[in-house]
Coordinates of C-alpha atoms in Angstrom, one line a residue:
M191 CA 4.6 -105.4 112.8
S192 CA 1.0 -104.3 112.0
A193 CA -1.1 -102.9 109.2
N194 CA -4.5 -101.4 108.7
P195 CA -6.8 -104.4 108.9
K196 CA -8.8 -103.0 106.0
S197 CA -5.9 -104.3 103.7
T198 CA -7.2 -107.8 104.4
P199 CA -10.9 -107.7 103.7
T200 CA -13.3 -110.6 104.5
S201 CA -15.1 -112.2 101.6
T202 CA -18.1 -110.0 102.2
E203 CA -16.0 -106.9 102.3
F204 CA -14.1 -108.0 99.2
N205 CA -17.4 -108.5 97.3
E206 CA -18.4 -105.0 98.3
L207 CA -15.0 -103.7 97.1
K208 CA -15.5 -105.3 93.7
T209 CA -18.9 -103.8 93.4
R210 CA -17.5 -100.3 94.3
L211 CA -14.7 -100.7 91.8
K212 CA -17.2 -101.7 89.0
T213 CA -19.4 -98.8 89.9
T214 CA -16.5 -96.4 89.9
W215 CA -15.3 -97.4 86.4
M216 CA -18.9 -97.2 85.0
T217 CA -19.2 -93.5 86.1
G218 CA -18.1 -90.5 84.2
D219 CA -17.5 -90.8 80.5
Y220 CA -14.4 -92.8 79.8
D221 CA -15.0 -92.7 76.1
V222 CA -14.6 -88.9 76.1
F223 CA -11.7 -89.2 78.6
S224 CA -9.7 -91.7 76.5
R225 CA -10.0 -89.7 73.3
F226 CA -7.3 -87.4 74.7
M227 CA -5.0 -90.4 75.2
E228 CA -5.2 -91.9 71.7
K229 CA -2.0 -90.5 70.2
D230 CA 0.3 -92.1 72.8
A231 CA -1.9 -95.3 72.8
S232 CA -0.9 -95.6 69.2
E233 CA 2.7 -95.1 70.1
F234 CA 2.5 -97.8 72.8
F235 CA 0.9 -100.2 70.2
Q236 CA 3.6 -99.5 67.7
R237 CA 6.3 -100.5 70.2
L238 CA 4.9 -104.0 70.5
G239 CA 5.5 -104.9 66.8
I240 CA 2.1 -106.6 66.4
T241 CA 1.7 -108.1 62.9
P242 CA -1.5 -108.6 60.9
G243 CA -3.4 -111.8 61.9
T244 CA -2.1 -111.7 65.5
R245 CA -4.8 -112.9 68.0
L246 CA -4.8 -110.1 70.5
L247 CA -6.6 -109.6 73.7
D248 CA -7.1 -106.1 75.2
V249 CA -7.6 -106.5 79.0
G250 CA -9.4 -103.5 80.6
C251 CA -10.3 -102.2 77.2
G252 CA -12.6 -99.4 78.3
S253 CA -14.5 -98.0 75.3
G254 CA -12.1 -99.8 72.9
Q255 CA -9.3 -97.3 72.5
L256 CA -6.4 -99.8 72.1
A257 CA -8.5 -102.6 70.6
L258 CA -9.6 -100.3 67.7
I259 CA -6.0 -99.3 67.0
A260 CA -5.0 -103.0 66.9
A261 CA -7.9 -104.0 64.7
R262 CA -7.1 -101.2 62.2
A263 CA -3.6 -102.7 62.0
G264 CA -5.0 -106.0 61.0
A265 CA -4.9 -107.9 64.3
T266 CA -7.7 -110.3 65.2
V267 CA -8.9 -108.6 68.4
S268 CA -10.9 -109.4 71.5
G269 CA -11.5 -107.0 74.4
C270 CA -12.9 -107.2 77.9
D271 CA -13.6 -104.8 80.7
I272 CA -15.6 -104.9 83.9
A273 CA -17.7 -101.8 82.9
A274 CA -20.6 -103.0 80.8
N275 CA -21.5 -99.5 79.6
W276 CA -18.0 -99.0 78.1
I277 CA -18.2 -102.4 76.4
E278 CA -21.4 -101.3 74.7
K279 CA -19.7 -98.1 73.6
A280 CA -16.7 -100.1 72.3
R281 CA -19.0 -102.3 70.2
A282 CA -20.7 -99.3 68.8
R283 CA -17.4 -97.7 67.8
A284 CA -16.2 -100.9 66.2
A285 CA -19.4 -101.2 64.2
A286 CA -19.2 -97.6 63.1
E287 CA -15.8 -98.3 61.6
G288 CA -16.7 -101.7 60.2
L289 CA -14.2 -103.5 62.4
E290 CA -14.8 -107.0 63.6
I291 CA -13.8 -107.0 67.3
T292 CA -15.3 -109.3 70.0
F293 CA -16.0 -107.3 73.1
E294 CA -17.4 -108.8 76.3
V295 CA -17.7 -108.0 80.0
G296 CA -14.8 -109.7 81.8
D297 CA -12.7 -109.5 84.9
A298 CA -8.9 -109.3 84.7
E299 CA -8.8 -111.6 87.7
S300 CA -10.9 -114.3 86.0
L301 CA -10.7 -113.9 82.2
P302 CA -13.5 -115.6 80.2
Y303 CA -11.2 -117.2 77.7
D304 CA -9.5 -120.5 77.1
D305 CA -6.0 -121.4 78.0
A306 CA -3.4 -120.2 75.4
Q307 CA -6.1 -118.6 73.3
F308 CA -4.1 -115.5 72.3
D309 CA -0.8 -114.6 70.7
A310 CA -0.6 -111.3 72.5
V311 CA -2.3 -110.3 75.8
V312 CA -2.1 -106.5 76.2
S313 CA -3.3 -104.0 78.8
L314 CA -2.9 -100.3 78.5
I315 CA -3.4 -98.7 81.9
G316 CA -6.2 -101.2 82.7
A317 CA -5.4 -104.5 84.5
M318 CA -3.2 -102.6 87.0
F319 CA -6.4 -101.4 88.8
A320 CA -7.7 -104.9 89.6
P321 CA -7.4 -105.6 93.4
R322 CA -5.7 -109.0 93.3
P323 CA -2.5 -108.6 91.3
D324 CA -1.4 -112.2 91.7
L325 CA -4.6 -113.4 90.0
V326 CA -4.2 -110.9 87.3
A327 CA -0.6 -112.1 86.6
A328 CA -1.8 -115.7 86.5
E329 CA -4.7 -114.9 84.2
L330 CA -2.6 -112.8 81.7
T331 CA -0.2 -115.7 81.5
R332 CA -2.8 -118.4 81.3
V333 CA -4.7 -117.0 78.2
C334 CA -1.4 -116.3 76.4
R335 CA 0.0 -119.1 74.2
P336 CA 3.5 -120.4 74.9
G337 CA 5.9 -118.2 73.2
G338 CA 3.4 -115.4 73.0
M339 CA 3.6 -111.8 74.4
I340 CA 2.2 -110.2 77.5
A341 CA 2.5 -106.4 77.4
M342 CA 1.4 -103.8 79.9
A343 CA 1.7 -100.0 80.3
N344 CA 1.4 -99.1 84.0
W345 CA 1.7 -95.8 85.8
T346 CA 4.8 -95.6 88.0
P347 CA 4.7 -94.6 91.7
G348 CA 7.0 -91.7 91.2
G349 CA 5.5 -90.4 87.9
F350 CA 3.0 -87.7 87.5
I351 CA -0.1 -89.9 87.7
G352 CA 1.4 -91.7 90.7
Q353 CA 1.7 -88.3 92.4
M354 CA -1.9 -87.4 91.4
F355 CA -3.1 -90.7 93.0
K356 CA -1.1 -89.9 96.1
T357 CA -2.6 -86.5 96.3
I358 CA -6.1 -88.0 96.1
S359 CA -5.4 -90.7 98.6
K360 CA -4.8 -88.1 101.3
H361 CA -8.4 -87.1 101.1
I362 CA -10.3 -90.4 100.8
A363 CA -10.5 -93.7 102.8
P364 CA -8.3 -96.5 101.4
L365 CA -10.1 -99.1 99.2
G366 CA -8.5 -102.1 100.9
M367 CA -6.3 -103.2 97.9
P368 CA -2.7 -103.0 96.9
A369 CA -1.7 -99.7 95.3
P370 CA -2.3 -100.0 91.5
V371 CA 1.0 -98.1 90.8
L372 CA 2.9 -101.1 92.2
W373 CA 2.4 -102.5 88.7
G374 CA 4.8 -99.6 87.7
D375 CA 7.5 -100.8 90.0
E376 CA 9.9 -103.1 88.1
A377 CA 10.9 -105.3 91.1
T378 CA 7.2 -105.9 91.9
V379 CA 6.4 -106.7 88.3
R380 CA 9.2 -109.2 88.1
H381 CA 7.9 -111.0 91.2
R382 CA 4.3 -111.0 90.0
L383 CA 5.3 -112.3 86.5
R384 CA 7.8 -114.8 87.8
N385 CA 5.8 -118.0 86.9
G386 CA 5.5 -119.2 83.4
I387 CA 7.6 -116.4 81.9
S388 CA 10.8 -117.0 80.0
D389 CA 11.8 -113.4 79.3
L390 CA 10.7 -110.1 80.8
K391 CA 11.8 -106.6 79.8
C392 CA 10.7 -103.4 81.6
A393 CA 11.5 -99.8 80.6
P394 CA 10.2 -96.4 81.7
R395 CA 8.4 -94.5 79.0
I396 CA 6.6 -91.2 78.9
Y397 CA 2.9 -90.6 78.2
H398 CA 2.2 -87.1 76.8
F399 CA -1.0 -85.4 78.1
D400 CA -2.1 -82.5 75.9
Y401 CA -5.3 -80.7 76.8
P402 CA -6.6 -77.6 75.0
F403 CA -7.6 -76.0 78.3
P404 CA -5.8 -74.8 81.5
P405 CA -4.9 -76.9 84.5
D406 CA -8.0 -76.0 86.6
E407 CA -10.2 -77.1 83.7
V408 CA -8.2 -80.3 83.4
V409 CA -9.1 -81.1 87.0
E410 CA -12.8 -80.5 86.3
F411 CA -12.5 -82.6 83.1
Y412 CA -11.1 -85.5 85.3
R413 CA -13.8 -85.0 87.9
V414 CA -16.6 -85.3 85.3
N415 CA -15.2 -88.0 83.0
Y416 CA -12.7 -90.1 84.9
G417 CA -14.4 -92.5 87.4
P418 CA -11.8 -92.7 90.2
V419 CA -11.4 -88.9 90.4
G420 CA -15.2 -88.4 90.3
R421 CA -15.5 -91.0 93.1
A422 CA -13.0 -89.1 95.2
F423 CA -14.8 -85.8 94.8
A424 CA -18.2 -87.3 95.5
S425 CA -17.0 -88.8 98.8
L426 CA -16.0 -85.3 100.2
D427 CA -18.0 -82.4 101.5
L428 CA -17.9 -79.1 99.8
A429 CA -14.8 -77.9 101.8
G430 CA -13.0 -81.1 101.1
Q431 CA -13.8 -80.9 97.4
E432 CA -12.4 -77.4 97.2
K433 CA -9.2 -78.4 98.9
L434 CA -8.8 -81.4 96.7
R435 CA -9.5 -79.3 93.6
S436 CA -7.0 -76.7 94.7
E437 CA -4.2 -79.4 95.3
L438 CA -4.8 -81.1 92.0
A439 CA -4.9 -77.9 90.1
G440 CA -1.6 -76.9 91.7
L441 CA -0.1 -80.3 90.8
W442 CA -1.1 -79.9 87.1
S443 CA 0.1 -76.3 87.1
A444 CA 3.5 -77.2 88.6
H445 CA 4.1 -79.9 85.8
N446 CA 2.6 -77.9 82.9
Y447 CA 5.1 -76.9 80.3
S448 CA 2.7 -75.2 78.0
R449 CA 3.2 -71.5 77.5
E450 CA -0.3 -70.9 76.3
N451 CA -3.7 -71.3 78.0
T452 CA -3.4 -75.1 77.6
T453 CA -2.0 -78.0 79.6
K454 CA 0.9 -80.2 78.6
V455 CA 2.2 -82.7 81.1
D456 CA 4.4 -85.7 80.8
A457 CA 3.6 -88.8 82.9
E458 CA 5.9 -91.7 83.3
Y459 CA 4.7 -95.3 82.8
L460 CA 6.5 -98.7 82.9
L461 CA 6.4 -100.6 79.7
V462 CA 6.3 -104.3 80.5
I463 CA 6.9 -106.9 77.7
A464 CA 7.0 -110.5 78.8
T465 CA 7.2 -113.8 76.9
R466 CA 5.3 -116.8 78.0
A467 CA 7.6 -119.7 78.5
P468 CA 7.4 -122.6 76.0
D469 CA 5.7 -125.7 77.3
K470 CA 9.1 -127.6 77.6
S471 CA 10.4 -125.0 80.1
Q472 CA 7.4 -124.9 82.4
T473 CA 8.9 -127.4 84.9
S474 CA 12.1 -125.4 85.4
V475 CA 10.3 -122.1 85.6
T476 CA 7.9 -123.3 88.3
H477 CA 10.5 -125.4 90.2
K478 CA 9.5 -125.6 93.8
S479 CA 11.9 -125.0 96.7
R480 CA 12.1 -127.4 99.6
R481 CA 13.3 -124.6 101.8
A482 CA 10.2 -122.5 100.8
A483 CA 8.0 -125.5 101.6
S484 CA 9.6 -125.9 105.0
L485 CA 9.2 -122.2 105.8
A486 CA 5.5 -122.4 104.7
D487 CA 4.9 -125.4 106.9
R488 CA 6.3 -123.6 109.9
I489 CA 4.2 -120.6 109.3
E490 CA 1.1 -122.7 109.3
E491 CA 2.3 -124.6 112.4
G492 CA 2.7 -121.3 114.3
A493 CA -0.6 -119.9 113.3
A494 CA -2.4 -123.2 114.1
G495 CA -0.8 -123.2 117.6
L496 CA -1.9 -119.6 118.3
A497 CA -5.4 -120.3 117.0
A498 CA -5.8 -123.5 119.1
F499 CA -4.7 -121.7 122.2
A500 CA -6.9 -118.7 121.6
E501 CA -9.9 -120.9 120.8
G502 CA -10.0 -122.0 124.5
L503 CA -9.9 -118.6 126.1
S504 CA -12.8 -117.3 128.0
E505 CA -14.3 -113.9 127.1
A506 CA -12.6 -112.3 130.2
E507 CA -9.3 -113.7 129.1
W508 CA -9.9 -112.5 125.5
R509 CA -10.2 -109.0 126.9
L510 CA -7.3 -109.1 129.3
P511 CA -4.3 -106.8 128.6
V512 CA -1.3 -108.7 127.4
S513 CA 1.1 -107.0 129.8
G514 CA 1.7 -104.0 132.0
S515 CA 3.5 -102.2 129.3
D516 CA 1.4 -103.3 126.4
R517 CA -2.2 -102.6 127.2
R518 CA -3.6 -104.2 124.0
S519 CA -6.0 -107.0 124.8
I520 CA -5.1 -110.6 124.0
G521 CA -7.9 -110.5 121.4
V522 CA -6.4 -107.5 119.7
I523 CA -3.0 -109.2 119.6
V524 CA -4.4 -112.3 117.9
H525 CA -6.1 -110.1 115.3
H526 CA -2.9 -108.1 114.9
V527 CA -0.9 -111.3 114.1
A528 CA -3.6 -112.2 111.6
S529 CA -3.7 -108.8 109.9
V530 CA -0.1 -108.4 109.1
Y531 CA 0.6 -111.6 107.2
P532 CA 0.0 -109.9 103.8
I533 CA 2.3 -107.0 104.8
E534 CA 5.1 -109.4 105.9
I535 CA 4.8 -111.4 102.7
D536 CA 4.9 -108.2 100.6
L537 CA 8.1 -107.2 102.3
A538 CA 9.7 -110.6 101.6
R539 CA 8.6 -110.4 98.0
A540 CA 10.1 -106.9 97.6
I541 CA 13.5 -108.2 99.1
A542 CA 13.3 -111.2 96.8
G543 CA 12.9 -108.8 93.9
G544 CA 16.1 -107.0 94.9
K545 CA 14.2 -103.9 96.1
A546 CA 15.5 -102.0 99.2
I547 CA 12.9 -101.3 101.9
T548 CA 13.6 -97.9 103.4
D549 CA 10.3 -96.5 104.5
V550 CA 9.1 -99.2 107.0
T551 CA 10.6 -98.0 110.3
W552 CA 9.9 -99.1 113.9
Q553 CA 8.3 -95.7 114.4
V554 CA 5.9 -96.4 111.5
V555 CA 5.2 -99.9 112.9
A556 CA 4.4 -98.4 116.4
Q557 CA 1.9 -96.0 114.9
L558 CA 0.3 -98.7 112.8
N559 CA 0.0 -100.9 115.9
A560 CA -1.6 -98.0 117.9
T561 CA -4.1 -97.4 115.1
H562 CA -4.9 -101.1 114.8
A563 CA -5.5 -101.4 118.5
Q564 CA -7.9 -98.5 118.5
E565 CA -9.9 -99.7 115.5
Q566 CA -10.0 -103.4 116.7
A567 CA -10.7 -102.8 120.4
E568 CA -13.9 -104.7 120.2
V569 CA -12.8 -107.5 117.9
T570 CA -14.6 -110.8 118.5
K571 CA -12.9 -114.2 118.8
P572 CA -14.6 -115.7 115.7
A573 CA -13.7 -112.8 113.5
A574 CA -10.0 -112.8 114.6
L575 CA -9.6 -116.5 114.3
E576 CA -11.2 -116.7 110.9
L577 CA -8.8 -113.9 109.7
L578 CA -5.8 -115.7 111.3
R579 CA -6.5 -119.0 109.6
R580 CA -7.2 -117.5 106.2
N581 CA -4.3 -115.1 106.1
S582 CA -1.8 -117.6 107.5
R583 CA -2.9 -120.1 104.9
E584 CA -2.5 -117.5 102.1
A585 CA 0.9 -116.5 103.4
A586 CA 2.1 -120.1 103.5
A587 CA 0.9 -120.5 99.9
A588 CA 2.7 -117.4 98.8
V589 CA 6.0 -118.6 100.5
R590 CA 5.8 -122.0 98.8
A591 CA 6.0 -120.1 95.5
F592 CA 9.5 -118.7 96.3
T593 CA 12.5 -120.2 94.6
D594 CA 15.8 -120.8 96.3
E595 CA 17.3 -117.9 94.3
E596 CA 14.6 -115.6 95.6
L597 CA 15.0 -116.8 99.2
D598 CA 18.7 -116.0 99.0
R599 CA 18.4 -112.6 97.4
A600 CA 19.3 -109.7 99.7
A601 CA 18.5 -106.0 99.9
P602 CA 18.7 -103.2 102.5
F603 CA 15.9 -103.4 105.1
S604 CA 15.1 -100.5 107.3
L605 CA 13.7 -102.7 110.1
S606 CA 17.2 -104.2 110.3
F607 CA 18.9 -100.8 110.4
G608 CA 19.6 -100.8 106.7
A609 CA 21.5 -104.0 106.7
P610 CA 21.1 -106.1 103.5
V611 CA 19.1 -109.1 104.6
T612 CA 17.7 -112.1 102.5
A613 CA 14.1 -112.7 101.7
Q614 CA 14.3 -115.9 103.8
F615 CA 15.4 -113.9 106.8
V616 CA 12.4 -111.6 106.4
I617 CA 10.1 -114.5 106.2
E618 CA 11.6 -116.2 109.3
D619 CA 12.0 -113.1 111.4
H620 CA 8.5 -111.7 110.7
A621 CA 5.8 -113.9 109.0
L622 CA 7.1 -117.1 110.7
R623 CA 8.3 -115.8 114.2
H624 CA 5.4 -113.5 114.8
S625 CA 2.8 -116.0 115.9
W626 CA 5.2 -117.8 118.2
H627 CA 6.4 -114.6 119.7
H628 CA 2.9 -113.4 120.6
L629 CA 1.7 -116.8 121.8
A630 CA 4.6 -116.8 124.3
G631 CA 3.5 -113.3 125.5
I632 CA -0.1 -114.4 125.8
R633 CA 0.9 -117.5 127.8
K634 CA 3.0 -115.3 130.1
A635 CA 0.1 -112.9 130.6
L636 CA -2.2 -115.8 131.6
G637 CA 0.4 -117.6 133.7
R638 CA 0.3 -120.7 131.5

C-alpha cells in the first residue's frame, strides 16, 4: 500500500494549506456568484422545517445567502465563514434589509461558539470544503444542542459538480486534503457523523442551475467569480487555461438542457439531516470497543518497533536498497509505511460504513509505490520518523473510535479479489500488519 505523501502534510504544510484555502475563497466575487443559487437555497431551507425563533447557525455562510433566508423566516441567525471579505458583505446585506444577524469570521474546524448554543446547525455547500472532516463533524455536533438538528447540502462525487471538480483536478496539483465531495457519499457521512448522533437521514436532491448565458460564458463566470475555479485557471499557463476552458465548456454543454442561448443544468447533492443525541444517550452512542482498543495498541506497538529500529541506522544503512527485487531504500520504505496510515484507515472506515471498495487494485498500489519512491528518494530520517510517529498515533486514535458493529461490518474489497471482508480484517491486514511486514524486510536486508 502507498499514497501520495502530500495527503499527509506536516504542520507547516498544513498551515500553508489553510492559508491557500482562505485566499482561494476570498478571491472572485462570491456574492455575485451565489445570487444565481438563491432559488434552490430557499428550497433547501424549506425542507428543514425551521420555525420562527429557532437559534440557527449557518456554517460557511459566504456573503449571507442562506442566513438571510433564515432570518427573513424569523429564525435567530448567526453565520460564520473563513473569508473575512464575504462576512463584511453579509453584514452589509443584512443591514440593508434591517435584519439582525450576527456574522463573524470563523473556521468550520474550530467554531467560535459555546457547546449546545444552537437549535439548528446548517451548512449549504460550505463546511464540506474544510480540509479535516472529522473535526468539522465534531464541531457541528458540539455547537448543536441535544435533540437539535444538523443539516448539510453537499455535492456528490457522481453529480455534475463532482464531475466538474474531477475535470479541474486533472489540470492542477492536489491540495493535500480529502476530496470535498466525500461529504456527498452517504457511507462516508454516516461514519463521520457517527458520534453523538441519534438519527441520520440522507437523500439525494437536485440543485437547478439556471444562467441567462451560454455554457462557454458560464465557464468564464465561474473563472471570474468562483474562487476555486479562478485558482485553477491562475495556476496554469495560457495553453493549459485554454484546454481547461474547453473541457469545462464541453461538460456544461453536454449537460445543458436549455433550448435557447442560456444554460440549465441539474446538479446532484446529498441532503443530510442529523439529530444530535440527547444527553442520556451519549454513553451508548460513544461506547468504546475493547477490540478496537486492542487493535489500536498493536498499531502503535508495530510503529514504535519500526521507529526504534530505524532510529539506530547509519546514513549508509538508511540509503541501502531493501532487496534485490525492491530497489527502494530502507529510508523510503520507512516513509512509505508512515505515509499510508491515513489511506489504510480511510479504507477501513469505508468498509465499516458498508461501502464496497472496487477501485483500489494492486496495479494502482504498485503505481503509487513507484511514484512515492521517486518523490521521496532523498527523504531524511528525522522527517520520516516524525511522520511515522504522528500518522501511526492518529491512525490508532481513529481505530479506537470504531464500534464492535463497525469492526464486524463487511463489504467487497478489491485488494481481496472482491471478497467481502470486515473492517477489522482491513485494519489488521493493512494498518496493523504493514509496519511489522516492512520491519522484517529491513532486518533481512541488513542481516539482523
